[in-house]
PDB file of C-alpha atoms in Angstrom:
ATOM      1  CA  UNK N 123     -34.606  -5.874  20.014  1.00 79.00           C
ATOM      2  CA  UNK N 124     -31.929  -5.219  22.576  1.00 88.00           C
ATOM      3  CA  UNK N 125     -32.766  -3.494  25.777  1.00 93.00           C
ATOM      4  CA  UNK N 126     -31.353  -2.890  29.233  1.00 96.00           C
ATOM      5  CA  UNK N 127     -33.654  -2.077  32.125  1.00 96.00           C
ATOM      6  CA  UNK N 128     -32.560  -0.632  35.423  1.00 96.00           C
ATOM      7  CA  UNK N 129     -35.833  -0.379  37.264  1.00 95.00           C
ATOM      8  CA  UNK N 130     -34.410   1.433  40.272  1.00 96.00           C
ATOM      9  CA  UNK N 131     -34.133   5.104  39.428  1.00 95.00           C
ATOM     10  CA  UNK N 132     -32.765   6.208  42.782  1.00 96.00           C
ATOM     11  CA  UNK N 133     -31.579   4.373  45.872  1.00 97.00           C
ATOM     12  CA  UNK N 134     -30.615   5.940  49.159  1.00 97.00           C
ATOM     13  CA  UNK N 135     -28.800   4.008  51.880  1.00 97.00           C
ATOM     14  CA  UNK N 136     -26.878   4.792  55.006  1.00 97.00           C
ATOM     15  CA  UNK N 137     -23.177   4.135  55.073  1.00 97.00           C
ATOM     16  CA  UNK N 138     -22.167   0.527  55.788  1.00 97.00           C
ATOM     17  CA  UNK N 139     -25.413  -0.856  54.443  1.00 97.00           C
ATOM     18  CA  UNK N 140     -25.296  -3.375  51.615  1.00 97.00           C
ATOM     19  CA  UNK N 141     -27.075  -2.371  48.429  1.00 97.00           C
ATOM     20  CA  UNK N 142     -27.961  -4.239  45.241  1.00 98.00           C
ATOM     21  CA  UNK N 143     -28.496  -2.542  41.911  1.00 98.00           C
ATOM     22  CA  UNK N 144     -30.672  -4.480  39.506  1.00 98.00           C
ATOM     23  CA  UNK N 145     -30.116  -4.914  35.790  1.00 98.00           C
ATOM     24  CA  UNK N 146     -32.295  -6.889  33.406  1.00 98.00           C
ATOM     25  CA  UNK N 147     -31.449  -7.222  29.752  1.00 97.00           C
ATOM     26  CA  UNK N 148     -33.080  -8.433  26.559  1.00 95.00           C
ATOM     27  CA  UNK N 149     -31.265  -9.841  23.592  1.00 93.00           C
ATOM     28  CA  UNK N 150     -31.667 -12.564  21.014  1.00 90.00           C
ATOM     29  CA  UNK N 151     -27.934 -12.951  20.569  1.00 87.00           C
ATOM     30  CA  UNK N 152     -26.311 -16.092  21.873  1.00 87.00           C
ATOM     31  CA  UNK N 153     -23.064 -14.232  22.429  1.00 87.00           C
ATOM     32  CA  UNK N 154     -23.139 -10.890  24.137  1.00 90.00           C
ATOM     33  CA  UNK N 155     -21.311  -8.862  26.768  1.00 91.00           C
ATOM     34  CA  UNK N 156     -22.522  -7.099  29.863  1.00 94.00           C
ATOM     35  CA  UNK N 157     -20.908  -4.152  31.585  1.00 95.00           C
ATOM     36  CA  UNK N 158     -21.273  -1.981  34.629  1.00 97.00           C
ATOM     37  CA  UNK N 159     -20.045   1.597  34.701  1.00 96.00           C
ATOM     38  CA  UNK N 160     -19.956   4.140  37.506  1.00 97.00           C
ATOM     39  CA  UNK N 161     -20.525   7.824  36.830  1.00 95.00           C
ATOM     40  CA  UNK N 162     -19.529  10.077  39.731  1.00 93.00           C
ATOM     41  CA  UNK N 163     -20.575  13.740  39.774  1.00 89.00           C
ATOM     42  CA  UNK N 164     -17.471  14.623  37.757  1.00 87.00           C
ATOM     43  CA  UNK N 165     -19.139  13.007  34.748  1.00 88.00           C
ATOM     44  CA  UNK N 166     -16.640  10.400  33.625  1.00 89.00           C
ATOM     45  CA  UNK N 167     -17.966   6.878  33.157  1.00 93.00           C
ATOM     46  CA  UNK N 168     -15.663   4.544  35.018  1.00 94.00           C
ATOM     47  CA  UNK N 169     -15.550   0.951  33.821  1.00 94.00           C
ATOM     48  CA  UNK N 170     -16.210  -1.553  36.608  1.00 95.00           C
ATOM     49  CA  UNK N 171     -16.694  -4.968  35.035  1.00 92.00           C
ATOM     50  CA  UNK N 172     -17.293  -6.873  31.824  1.00 91.00           C
ATOM     51  CA  UNK N 173     -18.950 -10.263  31.680  1.00 91.00           C
ATOM     52  CA  UNK N 174     -19.255 -12.575  28.663  1.00 89.00           C
ATOM     53  CA  UNK N 175     -22.525 -14.381  28.045  1.00 90.00           C
ATOM     54  CA  UNK N 176     -20.848 -17.767  28.164  1.00 87.00           C
ATOM     55  CA  UNK N 177     -19.316 -17.169  31.585  1.00 83.00           C
ATOM     56  CA  UNK N 178     -21.902 -17.253  34.348  1.00 81.00           C
ATOM     57  CA  UNK N 179     -19.442 -17.236  37.194  1.00 80.00           C
ATOM     58  CA  UNK N 180     -20.138 -14.584  39.754  1.00 83.00           C
ATOM     59  CA  UNK N 181     -17.366 -12.175  40.497  1.00 84.00           C
ATOM     60  CA  UNK N 182     -16.188 -10.382  43.590  1.00 85.00           C
ATOM     61  CA  UNK N 183     -13.812  -7.464  43.662  1.00 86.00           C
ATOM     62  CA  UNK N 184     -13.339  -6.016  47.092  1.00 92.00           C
ATOM     63  CA  UNK N 185     -16.672  -4.657  48.251  1.00 94.00           C
ATOM     64  CA  UNK N 186     -18.192  -5.138  44.802  1.00 95.00           C
ATOM     65  CA  UNK N 187     -19.826  -8.320  43.571  1.00 94.00           C
ATOM     66  CA  UNK N 188     -21.802  -9.223  40.490  1.00 94.00           C
ATOM     67  CA  UNK N 189     -24.445 -11.910  40.051  1.00 94.00           C
ATOM     68  CA  UNK N 190     -24.988 -12.956  36.437  1.00 94.00           C
ATOM     69  CA  UNK N 191     -27.978 -15.234  35.791  1.00 94.00           C
ATOM     70  CA  UNK N 192     -28.818 -16.059  32.200  1.00 92.00           C
ATOM     71  CA  UNK N 193     -32.003 -17.854  33.244  1.00 93.00           C
ATOM     72  CA  UNK N 194     -33.491 -14.568  34.420  1.00 95.00           C
ATOM     73  CA  UNK N 195     -31.471 -12.308  32.073  1.00 95.00           C
ATOM     74  CA  UNK N 196     -30.140 -10.400  35.018  1.00 96.00           C
ATOM     75  CA  UNK N 197     -26.759  -8.976  35.914  1.00 96.00           C
ATOM     76  CA  UNK N 198     -27.095  -7.482  39.370  1.00 97.00           C
ATOM     77  CA  UNK N 199     -24.439  -5.507  41.196  1.00 96.00           C
ATOM     78  CA  UNK N 200     -24.009  -5.529  44.968  1.00 96.00           C
ATOM     79  CA  UNK N 201     -21.956  -3.131  47.042  1.00 97.00           C
ATOM     80  CA  UNK N 202     -21.146  -4.447  50.487  1.00 96.00           C
ATOM     81  CA  UNK N 203     -20.637  -2.052  53.378  1.00 97.00           C
ATOM     82  CA  UNK N 204     -21.357   0.990  51.227  1.00 97.00           C
ATOM     83  CA  UNK N 205     -19.343   4.179  51.614  1.00 97.00           C
ATOM     84  CA  UNK N 206     -20.105   7.795  50.827  1.00 96.00           C
ATOM     85  CA  UNK N 207     -17.635   7.624  47.932  1.00 95.00           C
ATOM     86  CA  UNK N 208     -19.895   5.047  46.302  1.00 97.00           C
ATOM     87  CA  UNK N 209     -22.459   7.768  45.644  1.00 97.00           C
ATOM     88  CA  UNK N 210     -22.811   7.978  41.875  1.00 97.00           C
ATOM     89  CA  UNK N 211     -24.963   6.964  38.952  1.00 96.00           C
ATOM     90  CA  UNK N 212     -24.434   3.355  37.956  1.00 97.00           C
ATOM     91  CA  UNK N 213     -25.083   2.139  34.436  1.00 97.00           C
ATOM     92  CA  UNK N 214     -25.566  -1.376  33.202  1.00 97.00           C
ATOM     93  CA  UNK N 215     -24.860  -1.921  29.501  1.00 95.00           C
ATOM     94  CA  UNK N 216     -25.171  -4.657  26.904  1.00 94.00           C
ATOM     95  CA  UNK N 217     -22.985  -5.110  23.856  1.00 90.00           C
ATOM     96  CA  UNK N 218     -24.113  -7.329  21.035  1.00 78.00           C
ATOM     97  CA  UNK N 219     -21.543  -9.480  19.298  1.00 73.00           C
ATOM     98  CA  UNK N 220     -23.439  -8.883  16.059  1.00 71.00           C
ATOM     99  CA  UNK N 221     -23.817  -5.124  15.998  1.00 69.00           C
ATOM    100  CA  UNK N 222     -21.094  -4.137  18.408  1.00 73.00           C
ATOM    101  CA  UNK N 223     -23.345  -1.425  19.785  1.00 80.00           C
ATOM    102  CA  UNK N 224     -23.259  -0.667  23.492  1.00 88.00           C
ATOM    103  CA  UNK N 225     -26.806  -0.295  24.834  1.00 91.00           C
ATOM    104  CA  UNK N 226     -27.107   1.459  28.177  1.00 94.00           C
ATOM    105  CA  UNK N 227     -29.793   1.280  30.801  1.00 95.00           C
ATOM    106  CA  UNK N 228     -31.271   4.433  32.264  1.00 94.00           C
ATOM    107  CA  UNK N 229     -28.939   4.320  35.220  1.00 95.00           C
ATOM    108  CA  UNK N 230     -29.499   4.064  38.969  1.00 97.00           C
ATOM    109  CA  UNK N 231     -28.547   6.976  41.172  1.00 96.00           C
ATOM    110  CA  UNK N 232     -27.087   5.724  44.422  1.00 98.00           C
ATOM    111  CA  UNK N 233     -26.825   8.063  47.375  1.00 97.00           C
ATOM    112  CA  UNK N 234     -24.899   6.845  50.375  1.00 97.00           C
ATOM    113  CA  UNK N 235     -25.468   9.003  53.428  1.00 97.00           C
ATOM    114  CA  UNK N 236     -22.972   9.215  56.272  1.00 95.00           C
TER     115      UNK N 236
ATOM    116  CA  UNK K 239      -2.262  10.012  33.056  1.00 50.00           C
ATOM    117  CA  UNK K 240      -5.942   9.696  32.256  1.00 72.00           C
ATOM    118  CA  UNK K 241      -6.601   7.263  29.396  1.00 93.00           C
ATOM    119  CA  UNK K 242      -9.158   9.440  27.597  1.00 96.00           C
ATOM    120  CA  UNK K 243      -9.134  13.201  27.893  1.00 96.00           C
ATOM    121  CA  UNK K 244     -11.656  15.731  26.691  1.00 97.00           C
ATOM    122  CA  UNK K 245     -11.513  19.491  26.309  1.00 97.00           C
ATOM    123  CA  UNK K 246     -13.087  21.759  27.179  1.00 97.00           C
ATOM    124  CA  UNK K 247     -14.807  20.356  30.247  1.00 96.00           C
ATOM    125  CA  UNK K 248     -17.489  23.024  30.135  1.00 96.00           C
ATOM    126  CA  UNK K 249     -18.753  25.075  27.213  1.00 96.00           C
ATOM    127  CA  UNK K 250     -21.425  27.719  26.887  1.00 95.00           C
ATOM    128  CA  UNK K 251     -22.302  28.815  23.390  1.00 92.00           C
ATOM    129  CA  UNK K 252     -24.929  30.754  21.558  1.00 90.00           C
ATOM    130  CA  UNK K 253     -26.975  29.259  18.784  1.00 88.00           C
ATOM    131  CA  UNK K 254     -24.974  31.073  16.119  1.00 87.00           C
ATOM    132  CA  UNK K 255     -21.559  30.122  17.442  1.00 88.00           C
ATOM    133  CA  UNK K 256     -19.165  27.541  16.056  1.00 93.00           C
ATOM    134  CA  UNK K 257     -17.136  25.513  18.495  1.00 95.00           C
ATOM    135  CA  UNK K 258     -15.287  22.219  18.613  1.00 97.00           C
ATOM    136  CA  UNK K 259     -14.980  19.510  21.225  1.00 98.00           C
ATOM    137  CA  UNK K 260     -11.734  17.594  21.400  1.00 98.00           C
ATOM    138  CA  UNK K 261     -11.047  14.063  22.564  1.00 98.00           C
ATOM    139  CA  UNK K 262      -7.684  12.347  22.876  1.00 97.00           C
ATOM    140  CA  UNK K 263      -7.010   8.784  23.898  1.00 96.00           C
ATOM    141  CA  UNK K 264      -3.685   7.567  25.233  1.00 95.00           C
ATOM    142  CA  UNK K 265      -4.535   3.869  25.242  1.00 94.00           C
ATOM    143  CA  UNK K 266      -3.404   2.853  21.775  1.00 92.00           C
ATOM    144  CA  UNK K 267      -6.966   2.045  20.772  1.00 92.00           C
ATOM    145  CA  UNK K 268      -8.268   1.936  17.228  1.00 90.00           C
ATOM    146  CA  UNK K 269     -11.931   2.828  17.717  1.00 91.00           C
ATOM    147  CA  UNK K 270     -13.390   6.063  19.074  1.00 93.00           C
ATOM    148  CA  UNK K 271     -16.945   7.096  19.848  1.00 93.00           C
ATOM    149  CA  UNK K 272     -19.063  10.147  20.587  1.00 95.00           C
ATOM    150  CA  UNK K 273     -22.029   9.800  22.940  1.00 95.00           C
ATOM    151  CA  UNK K 274     -24.631  12.312  24.046  1.00 95.00           C
ATOM    152  CA  UNK K 275     -26.028  12.178  27.572  1.00 95.00           C
ATOM    153  CA  UNK K 276     -29.119  14.293  28.153  1.00 93.00           C
ATOM    154  CA  UNK K 277     -30.931  14.610  31.434  1.00 85.00           C
ATOM    155  CA  UNK K 278     -33.139  11.628  32.170  1.00 73.00           C
ATOM    156  CA  UNK K 279     -32.247   9.857  28.928  1.00 80.00           C
ATOM    157  CA  UNK K 280     -30.001   6.884  28.248  1.00 82.00           C
ATOM    158  CA  UNK K 281     -26.667   7.531  26.655  1.00 90.00           C
ATOM    159  CA  UNK K 282     -27.084   7.952  22.923  1.00 90.00           C
ATOM    160  CA  UNK K 283     -24.400   6.808  20.532  1.00 91.00           C
ATOM    161  CA  UNK K 284     -23.735   9.521  17.963  1.00 93.00           C
ATOM    162  CA  UNK K 285     -20.711   8.477  15.925  1.00 92.00           C
ATOM    163  CA  UNK K 286     -18.246   5.622  15.711  1.00 90.00           C
ATOM    164  CA  UNK K 287     -14.820   5.791  14.119  1.00 90.00           C
ATOM    165  CA  UNK K 288     -12.725   2.745  13.398  1.00 85.00           C
ATOM    166  CA  UNK K 289      -9.145   3.243  12.246  1.00 79.00           C
ATOM    167  CA  UNK K 290     -10.012   6.849  11.437  1.00 78.00           C
ATOM    168  CA  UNK K 291     -12.964   5.941   9.248  1.00 77.00           C
ATOM    169  CA  UNK K 292     -16.512   6.704  10.248  1.00 79.00           C
ATOM    170  CA  UNK K 293     -18.375   3.428  10.558  1.00 76.00           C
ATOM    171  CA  UNK K 294     -21.565   4.647  12.131  1.00 74.00           C
ATOM    172  CA  UNK K 295     -23.663   7.774  12.195  1.00 75.00           C
ATOM    173  CA  UNK K 296     -26.815   7.362  14.229  1.00 75.00           C
ATOM    174  CA  UNK K 297     -29.056   9.853  12.451  1.00 84.00           C
ATOM    175  CA  UNK K 298     -27.323  12.771  14.041  1.00 92.00           C
ATOM    176  CA  UNK K 299     -28.261  16.243  12.740  1.00 92.00           C
ATOM    177  CA  UNK K 300     -25.731  17.817  10.407  1.00 92.00           C
ATOM    178  CA  UNK K 301     -25.067  20.613  12.883  1.00 94.00           C
ATOM    179  CA  UNK K 302     -22.808  18.034  14.556  1.00 95.00           C
ATOM    180  CA  UNK K 303     -19.783  17.224  12.416  1.00 94.00           C
ATOM    181  CA  UNK K 304     -17.191  14.699  13.611  1.00 94.00           C
ATOM    182  CA  UNK K 305     -13.580  14.532  12.530  1.00 94.00           C
ATOM    183  CA  UNK K 306     -10.995  11.868  13.246  1.00 94.00           C
ATOM    184  CA  UNK K 307      -7.574  12.928  11.922  1.00 93.00           C
ATOM    185  CA  UNK K 308      -5.799   9.942  13.478  1.00 92.00           C
ATOM    186  CA  UNK K 309      -6.567   7.056  15.791  1.00 90.00           C
ATOM    187  CA  UNK K 310      -5.728   9.081  18.898  1.00 94.00           C
ATOM    188  CA  UNK K 311      -7.812  12.184  18.258  1.00 96.00           C
ATOM    189  CA  UNK K 312     -11.478  12.801  17.713  1.00 96.00           C
ATOM    190  CA  UNK K 313     -13.267  16.098  17.286  1.00 97.00           C
ATOM    191  CA  UNK K 314     -16.886  17.129  17.280  1.00 97.00           C
ATOM    192  CA  UNK K 315     -17.500  20.367  15.432  1.00 97.00           C
ATOM    193  CA  UNK K 316     -20.603  22.237  16.477  1.00 96.00           C
ATOM    194  CA  UNK K 317     -22.472  24.936  14.589  1.00 93.00           C
ATOM    195  CA  UNK K 318     -25.913  26.545  14.831  1.00 93.00           C
ATOM    196  CA  UNK K 319     -26.899  24.346  17.750  1.00 93.00           C
ATOM    197  CA  UNK K 320     -30.260  24.407  19.461  1.00 94.00           C
ATOM    198  CA  UNK K 321     -30.982  24.675  23.189  1.00 93.00           C
ATOM    199  CA  UNK K 322     -32.078  21.030  23.208  1.00 93.00           C
ATOM    200  CA  UNK K 323     -28.520  20.087  22.248  1.00 95.00           C
ATOM    201  CA  UNK K 324     -27.422  21.050  25.741  1.00 96.00           C
ATOM    202  CA  UNK K 325     -26.048  17.860  27.260  1.00 96.00           C
ATOM    203  CA  UNK K 326     -22.950  16.047  28.419  1.00 96.00           C
ATOM    204  CA  UNK K 327     -20.929  14.858  25.436  1.00 97.00           C
ATOM    205  CA  UNK K 328     -18.802  11.843  26.172  1.00 96.00           C
ATOM    206  CA  UNK K 329     -15.975  10.423  24.141  1.00 96.00           C
ATOM    207  CA  UNK K 330     -14.905   6.798  24.423  1.00 94.00           C
ATOM    208  CA  UNK K 331     -12.348   4.491  22.880  1.00 93.00           C
ATOM    209  CA  UNK K 332     -11.885   0.751  22.570  1.00 91.00           C
ATOM    210  CA  UNK K 333      -9.106  -1.582  21.503  1.00 87.00           C
ATOM    211  CA  UNK K 334     -10.428  -2.982  18.289  1.00 77.00           C
ATOM    212  CA  UNK K 335     -12.531  -1.575  15.509  1.00 64.00           C
ATOM    213  CA  UNK K 336     -16.138  -1.493  16.530  1.00 60.00           C
ATOM    214  CA  UNK K 337     -18.426  -4.422  16.036  1.00 54.00           C
ATOM    215  CA  UNK K 338     -18.299  -8.126  16.597  1.00 53.00           C
ATOM    216  CA  UNK K 339     -16.544  -8.354  19.916  1.00 62.00           C
ATOM    217  CA  UNK K 340     -17.020  -7.228  23.459  1.00 62.00           C
ATOM    218  CA  UNK K 341     -14.138  -4.842  23.806  1.00 81.00           C
ATOM    219  CA  UNK K 342     -14.506  -2.533  26.735  1.00 89.00           C
ATOM    220  CA  UNK K 343     -15.079   1.112  25.967  1.00 92.00           C
ATOM    221  CA  UNK K 344     -13.205   3.568  28.121  1.00 93.00           C
ATOM    222  CA  UNK K 345     -14.746   6.975  28.571  1.00 95.00           C
ATOM    223  CA  UNK K 346     -13.433  10.474  29.002  1.00 95.00           C
ATOM    224  CA  UNK K 347     -14.758  12.949  31.571  1.00 94.00           C
ATOM    225  CA  UNK K 348     -17.111  14.583  29.097  1.00 95.00           C
ATOM    226  CA  UNK K 349     -17.815  18.120  27.970  1.00 97.00           C
ATOM    227  CA  UNK K 350     -20.823  19.713  29.575  1.00 96.00           C
ATOM    228  CA  UNK K 351     -22.395  21.874  26.879  1.00 96.00           C
ATOM    229  CA  UNK K 352     -24.961  24.581  27.401  1.00 96.00           C
ATOM    230  CA  UNK K 353     -26.563  26.189  24.360  1.00 94.00           C
ATOM    231  CA  UNK K 354     -28.244  29.508  25.002  1.00 92.00           C
TER     232      UNK K 354
END
């Protein structure tokens, strides 16, 4: 079975704090793809990153960074020096190379207070 | 220009009404999707279209009827809905036909539907 777990339902931080959003996945596929999306109050899911299962390199994009560890089946997302505009719901998702289905976690609501 | 657009953004309808949701993608993609997002539930995949053919229907009630007249447009026709169908309906598109590869899905802003 394929599953994505985002154990943190809600996180609240003060602006400029660093925050890490956890994502743990389950799959039996050897090839799969992991994603993070941001959903601001407007509703649109904004694509942030895609990572292939065979590429465990961490990635940094501005204040965003992602830590992919196959050994622990985790794909965590860190925002450095958070800003109020980062307030949103963040979704981690898994796409199987076999089924092509995109499986979403429950999402983590991040509130960044000024 | 936004890659995936959806209209209307908000919709209130009675249980006996018939309405349609529209999605248009401007990305040259070949696959389109409908998702349902209810409060406190993960996103649920409803339908997948690949090159205008329906390739997946995830046990969605027949009161939801999709239509894909071409690779750029996707509709969701609604009739005799129930209050529990109230949700955010999201459309997405991806480059290749669904399945087998990790193409990124790009989402529209959604239609927030309220069924009274």
